CSV table of C-alpha atoms in Angstrom, one decimal:
chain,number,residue,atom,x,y,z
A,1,UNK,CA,68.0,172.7,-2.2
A,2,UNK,CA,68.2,176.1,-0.8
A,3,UNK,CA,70.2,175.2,2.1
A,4,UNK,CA,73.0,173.1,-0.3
A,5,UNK,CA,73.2,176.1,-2.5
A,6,UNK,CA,73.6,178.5,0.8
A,7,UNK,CA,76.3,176.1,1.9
A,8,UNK,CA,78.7,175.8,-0.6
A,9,UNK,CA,77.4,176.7,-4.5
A,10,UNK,CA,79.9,175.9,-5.7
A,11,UNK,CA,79.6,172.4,-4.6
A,12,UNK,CA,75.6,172.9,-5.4
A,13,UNK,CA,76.5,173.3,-9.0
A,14,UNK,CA,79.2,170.4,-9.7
A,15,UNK,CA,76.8,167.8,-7.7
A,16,UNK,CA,74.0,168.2,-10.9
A,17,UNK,CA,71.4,168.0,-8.0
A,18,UNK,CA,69.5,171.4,-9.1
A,19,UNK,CA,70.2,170.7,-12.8
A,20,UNK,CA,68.4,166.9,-12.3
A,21,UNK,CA,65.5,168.1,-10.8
A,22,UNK,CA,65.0,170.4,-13.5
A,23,UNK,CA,65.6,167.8,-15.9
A,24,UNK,CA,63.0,165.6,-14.2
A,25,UNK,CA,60.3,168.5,-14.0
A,26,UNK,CA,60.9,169.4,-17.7
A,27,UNK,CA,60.3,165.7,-19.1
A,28,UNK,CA,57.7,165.0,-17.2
A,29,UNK,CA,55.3,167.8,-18.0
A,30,UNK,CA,56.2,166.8,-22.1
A,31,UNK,CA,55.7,163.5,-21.0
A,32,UNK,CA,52.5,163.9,-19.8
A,33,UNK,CA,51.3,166.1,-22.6
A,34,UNK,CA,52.6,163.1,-24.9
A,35,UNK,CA,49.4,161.8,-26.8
A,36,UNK,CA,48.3,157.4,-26.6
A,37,UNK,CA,48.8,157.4,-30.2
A,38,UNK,CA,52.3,158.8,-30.3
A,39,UNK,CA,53.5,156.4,-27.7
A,40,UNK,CA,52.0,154.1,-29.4
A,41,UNK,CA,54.2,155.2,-32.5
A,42,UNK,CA,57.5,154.9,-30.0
A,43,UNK,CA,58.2,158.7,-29.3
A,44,UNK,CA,59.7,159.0,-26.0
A,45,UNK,CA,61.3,161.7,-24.0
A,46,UNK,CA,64.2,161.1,-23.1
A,47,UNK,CA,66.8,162.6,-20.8
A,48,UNK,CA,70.7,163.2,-21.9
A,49,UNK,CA,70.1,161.7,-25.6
A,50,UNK,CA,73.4,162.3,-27.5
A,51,UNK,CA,72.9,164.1,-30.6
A,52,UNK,CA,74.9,164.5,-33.7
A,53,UNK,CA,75.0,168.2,-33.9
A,54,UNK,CA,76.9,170.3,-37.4
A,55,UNK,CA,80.2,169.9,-35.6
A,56,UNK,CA,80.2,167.6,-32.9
A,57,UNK,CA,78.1,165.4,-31.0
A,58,UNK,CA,75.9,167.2,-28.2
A,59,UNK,CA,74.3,165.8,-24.5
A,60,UNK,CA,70.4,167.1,-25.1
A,61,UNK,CA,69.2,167.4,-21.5
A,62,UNK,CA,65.9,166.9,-22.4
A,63,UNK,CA,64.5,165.6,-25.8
A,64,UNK,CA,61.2,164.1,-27.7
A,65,UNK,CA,62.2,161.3,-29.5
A,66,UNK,CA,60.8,159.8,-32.9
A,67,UNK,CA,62.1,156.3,-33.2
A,68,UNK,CA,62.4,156.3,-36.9
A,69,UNK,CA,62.8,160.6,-37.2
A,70,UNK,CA,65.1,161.3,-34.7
A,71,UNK,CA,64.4,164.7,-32.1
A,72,UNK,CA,61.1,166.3,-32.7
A,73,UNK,CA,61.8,168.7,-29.5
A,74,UNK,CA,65.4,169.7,-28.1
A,75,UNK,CA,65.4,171.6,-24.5
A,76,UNK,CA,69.2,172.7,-23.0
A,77,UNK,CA,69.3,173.4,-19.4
A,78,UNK,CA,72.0,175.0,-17.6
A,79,UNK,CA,72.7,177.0,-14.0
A,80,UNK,CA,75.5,179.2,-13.4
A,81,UNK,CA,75.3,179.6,-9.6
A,82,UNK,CA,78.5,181.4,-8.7
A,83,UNK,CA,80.8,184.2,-10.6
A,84,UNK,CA,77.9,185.0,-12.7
A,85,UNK,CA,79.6,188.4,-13.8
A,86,UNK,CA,83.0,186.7,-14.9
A,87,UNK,CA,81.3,184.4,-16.9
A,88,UNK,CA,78.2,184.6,-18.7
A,89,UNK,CA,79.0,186.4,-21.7
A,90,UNK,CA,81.0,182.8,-22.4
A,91,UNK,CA,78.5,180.9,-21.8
A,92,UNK,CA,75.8,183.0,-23.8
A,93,UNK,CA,78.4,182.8,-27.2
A,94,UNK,CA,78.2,178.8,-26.2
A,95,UNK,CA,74.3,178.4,-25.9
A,96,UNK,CA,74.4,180.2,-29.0
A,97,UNK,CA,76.6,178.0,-31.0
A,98,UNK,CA,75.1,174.7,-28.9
A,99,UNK,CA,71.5,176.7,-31.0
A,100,UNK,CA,73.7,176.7,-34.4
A,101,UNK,CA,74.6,173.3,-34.5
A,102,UNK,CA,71.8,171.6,-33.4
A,103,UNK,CA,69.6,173.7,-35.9
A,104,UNK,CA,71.9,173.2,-39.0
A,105,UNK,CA,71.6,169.0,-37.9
A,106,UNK,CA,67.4,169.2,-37.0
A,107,UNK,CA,65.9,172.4,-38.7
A,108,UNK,CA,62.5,171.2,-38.3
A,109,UNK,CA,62.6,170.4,-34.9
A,110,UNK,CA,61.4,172.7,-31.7
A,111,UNK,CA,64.6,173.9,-29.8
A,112,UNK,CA,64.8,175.7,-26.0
A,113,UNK,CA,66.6,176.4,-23.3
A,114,UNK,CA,66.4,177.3,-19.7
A,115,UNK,CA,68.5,179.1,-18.3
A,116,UNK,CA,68.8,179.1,-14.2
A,117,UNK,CA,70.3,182.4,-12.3
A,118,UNK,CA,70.0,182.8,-8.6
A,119,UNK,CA,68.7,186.4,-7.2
A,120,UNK,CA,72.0,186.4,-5.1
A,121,UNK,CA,74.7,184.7,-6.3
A,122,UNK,CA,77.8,183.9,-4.5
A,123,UNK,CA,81.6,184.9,-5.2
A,124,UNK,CA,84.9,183.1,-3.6
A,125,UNK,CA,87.1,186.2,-2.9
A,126,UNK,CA,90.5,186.2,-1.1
A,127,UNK,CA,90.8,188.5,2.7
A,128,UNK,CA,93.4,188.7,4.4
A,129,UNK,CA,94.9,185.7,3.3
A,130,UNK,CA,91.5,183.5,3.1
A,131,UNK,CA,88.8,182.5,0.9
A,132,UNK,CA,85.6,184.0,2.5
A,133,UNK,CA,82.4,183.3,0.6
A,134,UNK,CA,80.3,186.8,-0.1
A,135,UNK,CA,77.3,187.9,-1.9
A,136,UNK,CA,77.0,189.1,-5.7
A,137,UNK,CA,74.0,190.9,-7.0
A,138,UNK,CA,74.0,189.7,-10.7
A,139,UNK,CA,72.1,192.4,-12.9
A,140,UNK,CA,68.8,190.1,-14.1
A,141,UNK,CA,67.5,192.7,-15.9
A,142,UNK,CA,70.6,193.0,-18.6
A,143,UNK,CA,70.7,188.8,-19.0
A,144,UNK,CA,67.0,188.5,-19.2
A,145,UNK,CA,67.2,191.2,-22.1
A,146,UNK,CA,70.6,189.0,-23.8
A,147,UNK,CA,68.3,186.1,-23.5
A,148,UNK,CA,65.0,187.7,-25.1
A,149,UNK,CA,67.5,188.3,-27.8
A,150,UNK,CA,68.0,184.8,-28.8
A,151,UNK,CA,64.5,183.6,-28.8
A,152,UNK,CA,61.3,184.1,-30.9
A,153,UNK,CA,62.5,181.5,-34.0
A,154,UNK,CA,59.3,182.2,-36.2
A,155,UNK,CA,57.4,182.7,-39.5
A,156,UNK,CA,57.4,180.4,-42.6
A,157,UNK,CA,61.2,180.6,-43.4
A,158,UNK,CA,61.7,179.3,-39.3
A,159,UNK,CA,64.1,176.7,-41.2
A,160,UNK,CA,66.8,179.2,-42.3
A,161,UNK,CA,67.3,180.7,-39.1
A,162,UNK,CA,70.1,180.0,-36.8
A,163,UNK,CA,71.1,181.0,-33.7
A,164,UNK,CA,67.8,182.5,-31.8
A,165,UNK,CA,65.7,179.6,-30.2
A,166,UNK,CA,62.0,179.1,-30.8
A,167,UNK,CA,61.5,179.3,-26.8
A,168,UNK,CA,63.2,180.1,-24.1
A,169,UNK,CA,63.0,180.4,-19.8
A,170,UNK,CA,65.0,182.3,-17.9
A,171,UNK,CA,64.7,181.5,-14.1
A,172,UNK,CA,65.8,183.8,-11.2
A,173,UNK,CA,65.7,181.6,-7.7
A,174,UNK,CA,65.4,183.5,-4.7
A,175,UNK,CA,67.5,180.3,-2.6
A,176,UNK,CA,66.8,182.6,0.8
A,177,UNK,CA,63.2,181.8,0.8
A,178,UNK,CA,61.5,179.0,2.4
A,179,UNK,CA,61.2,177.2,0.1
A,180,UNK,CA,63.2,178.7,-2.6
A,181,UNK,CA,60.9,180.6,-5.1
A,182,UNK,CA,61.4,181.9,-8.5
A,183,UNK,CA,61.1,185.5,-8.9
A,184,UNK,CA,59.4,186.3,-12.0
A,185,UNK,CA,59.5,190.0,-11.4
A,186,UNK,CA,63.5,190.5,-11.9
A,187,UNK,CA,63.4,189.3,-15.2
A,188,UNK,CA,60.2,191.5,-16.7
A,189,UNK,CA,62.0,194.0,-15.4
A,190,UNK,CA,64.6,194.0,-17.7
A,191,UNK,CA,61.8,192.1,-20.7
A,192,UNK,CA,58.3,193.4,-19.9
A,193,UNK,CA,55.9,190.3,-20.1
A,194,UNK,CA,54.3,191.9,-23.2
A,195,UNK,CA,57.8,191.9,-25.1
A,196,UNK,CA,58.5,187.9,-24.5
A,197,UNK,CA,57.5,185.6,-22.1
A,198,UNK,CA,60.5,184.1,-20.5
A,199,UNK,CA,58.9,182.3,-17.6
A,200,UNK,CA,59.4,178.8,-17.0
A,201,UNK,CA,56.2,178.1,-15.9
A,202,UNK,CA,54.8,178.8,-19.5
A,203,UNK,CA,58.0,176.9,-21.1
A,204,UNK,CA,56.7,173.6,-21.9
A,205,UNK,CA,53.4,175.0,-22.9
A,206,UNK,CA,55.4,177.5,-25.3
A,207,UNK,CA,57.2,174.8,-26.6
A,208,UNK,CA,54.3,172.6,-27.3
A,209,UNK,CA,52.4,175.6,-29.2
A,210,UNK,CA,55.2,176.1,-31.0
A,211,UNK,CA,55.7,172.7,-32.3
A,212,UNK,CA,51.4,172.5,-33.5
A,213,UNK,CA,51.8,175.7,-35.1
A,214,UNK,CA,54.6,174.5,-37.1
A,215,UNK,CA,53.7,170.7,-37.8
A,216,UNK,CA,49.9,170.8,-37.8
A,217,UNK,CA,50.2,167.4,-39.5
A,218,UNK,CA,51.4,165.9,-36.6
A,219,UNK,CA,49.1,164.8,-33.7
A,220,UNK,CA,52.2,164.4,-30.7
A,221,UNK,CA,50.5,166.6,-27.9
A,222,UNK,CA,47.6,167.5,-26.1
């Protein structure tokens, strides 16, 4: 992975191959948190379900599925690789609109999102005549405190909010290392631990908790 995103990010990014695996790691750790007795009731989780959002219809990357209740549990992923500066204030009004519409359509259900930065990003700029391919230092801290922003849905009126997630990961990929690591570190700088937990290593867990506080009548999850 490291070496493809080194290469060309560009390329890294339109292939879906870092998105994918992300996908795959996120449904199988629900997955395997899934109870006997909720399979046995037909709740899946499933990967790029189309739901009917407020507005329009809307790819979930990852989802828990009720046969007969529809999404119990909504996760959005996304990585923005290259040109992080020029962009991501777009793509933070969309993830909040994408929150929006999917809570209007499923207000009970547990909605997150993981969000994928690298610790060096790269930039296409023009010299001389040529594209050259150079570094950008994206500032972590700032995004990781946007993203604490829009996370946290809580409390007994939890149905009536829109636009803040219940949960949310923001990951910072060090791509240089061998293998590439995530570096926890960037983000609490910007969103001390103690504030919110953004990690993606507590995500699923987070998500889980989430959903027990609020349905305790439902046995889904370890």
């Amino acid at each position: 992975m490291g070496a493809k995103y080194r290469a060309d990010p560009v390329a890294a990014v339109r292939s879906q191959a870092f998105i994918k695996t992300l996908h795959d790691h996120l449904a199988g750790e629900l997955d395997a948190s899934l109870l006997d007795s909720a399979r046995r009731e037909g709740v899946q989780v499933m990967k790029e379900v189309k739901l009917f959002g407020s507005h329009k219809p809307k790819d979930a990357d990852v989802a828990v599925v009720h046969p007969h209740n529809g999404p119990l549990m909504i996760v959005g992923v996304r990585s923005q690789m290259s040109s992080i500066g020029n962009n991501v204030l777009e793509y933070y009004q969309g993830i909040v609109g994408e929150c929006i519409s999917l809570q209007d359509r499923f207000p009970m259900a547990v909605i997150g999102y993981v969000y994928l930065h690298p610790k060096v990003s790269k930039k296409w700029r023009t010299v001389n005549g040529k594209k050259v391919l150079g570094d950008e230092f994206p500032d972590h801290a700032r995004y990781a405190k946007m993203y604490s922003a829009i996370t946290g849905r809580d409390g007994t009126s939890y149905k009536d909010i829109r636009g803040v997630y219940d949960q949310f990961a923001y990951m910072v990929v060090d791509f240089d290392a061998k293998p590439p690591t995530v570096d926890d570190g960037l983000v609490q700088a910007g969103v001390p631990l103690a504030k919110n937990d953004l990690r993606v290593s507590t995500f699923t867990d987070r998500m889980i908790s989430t959903f027990k506080d609020r349905h305790i009548w439902m046995d889904m999850f370890q």
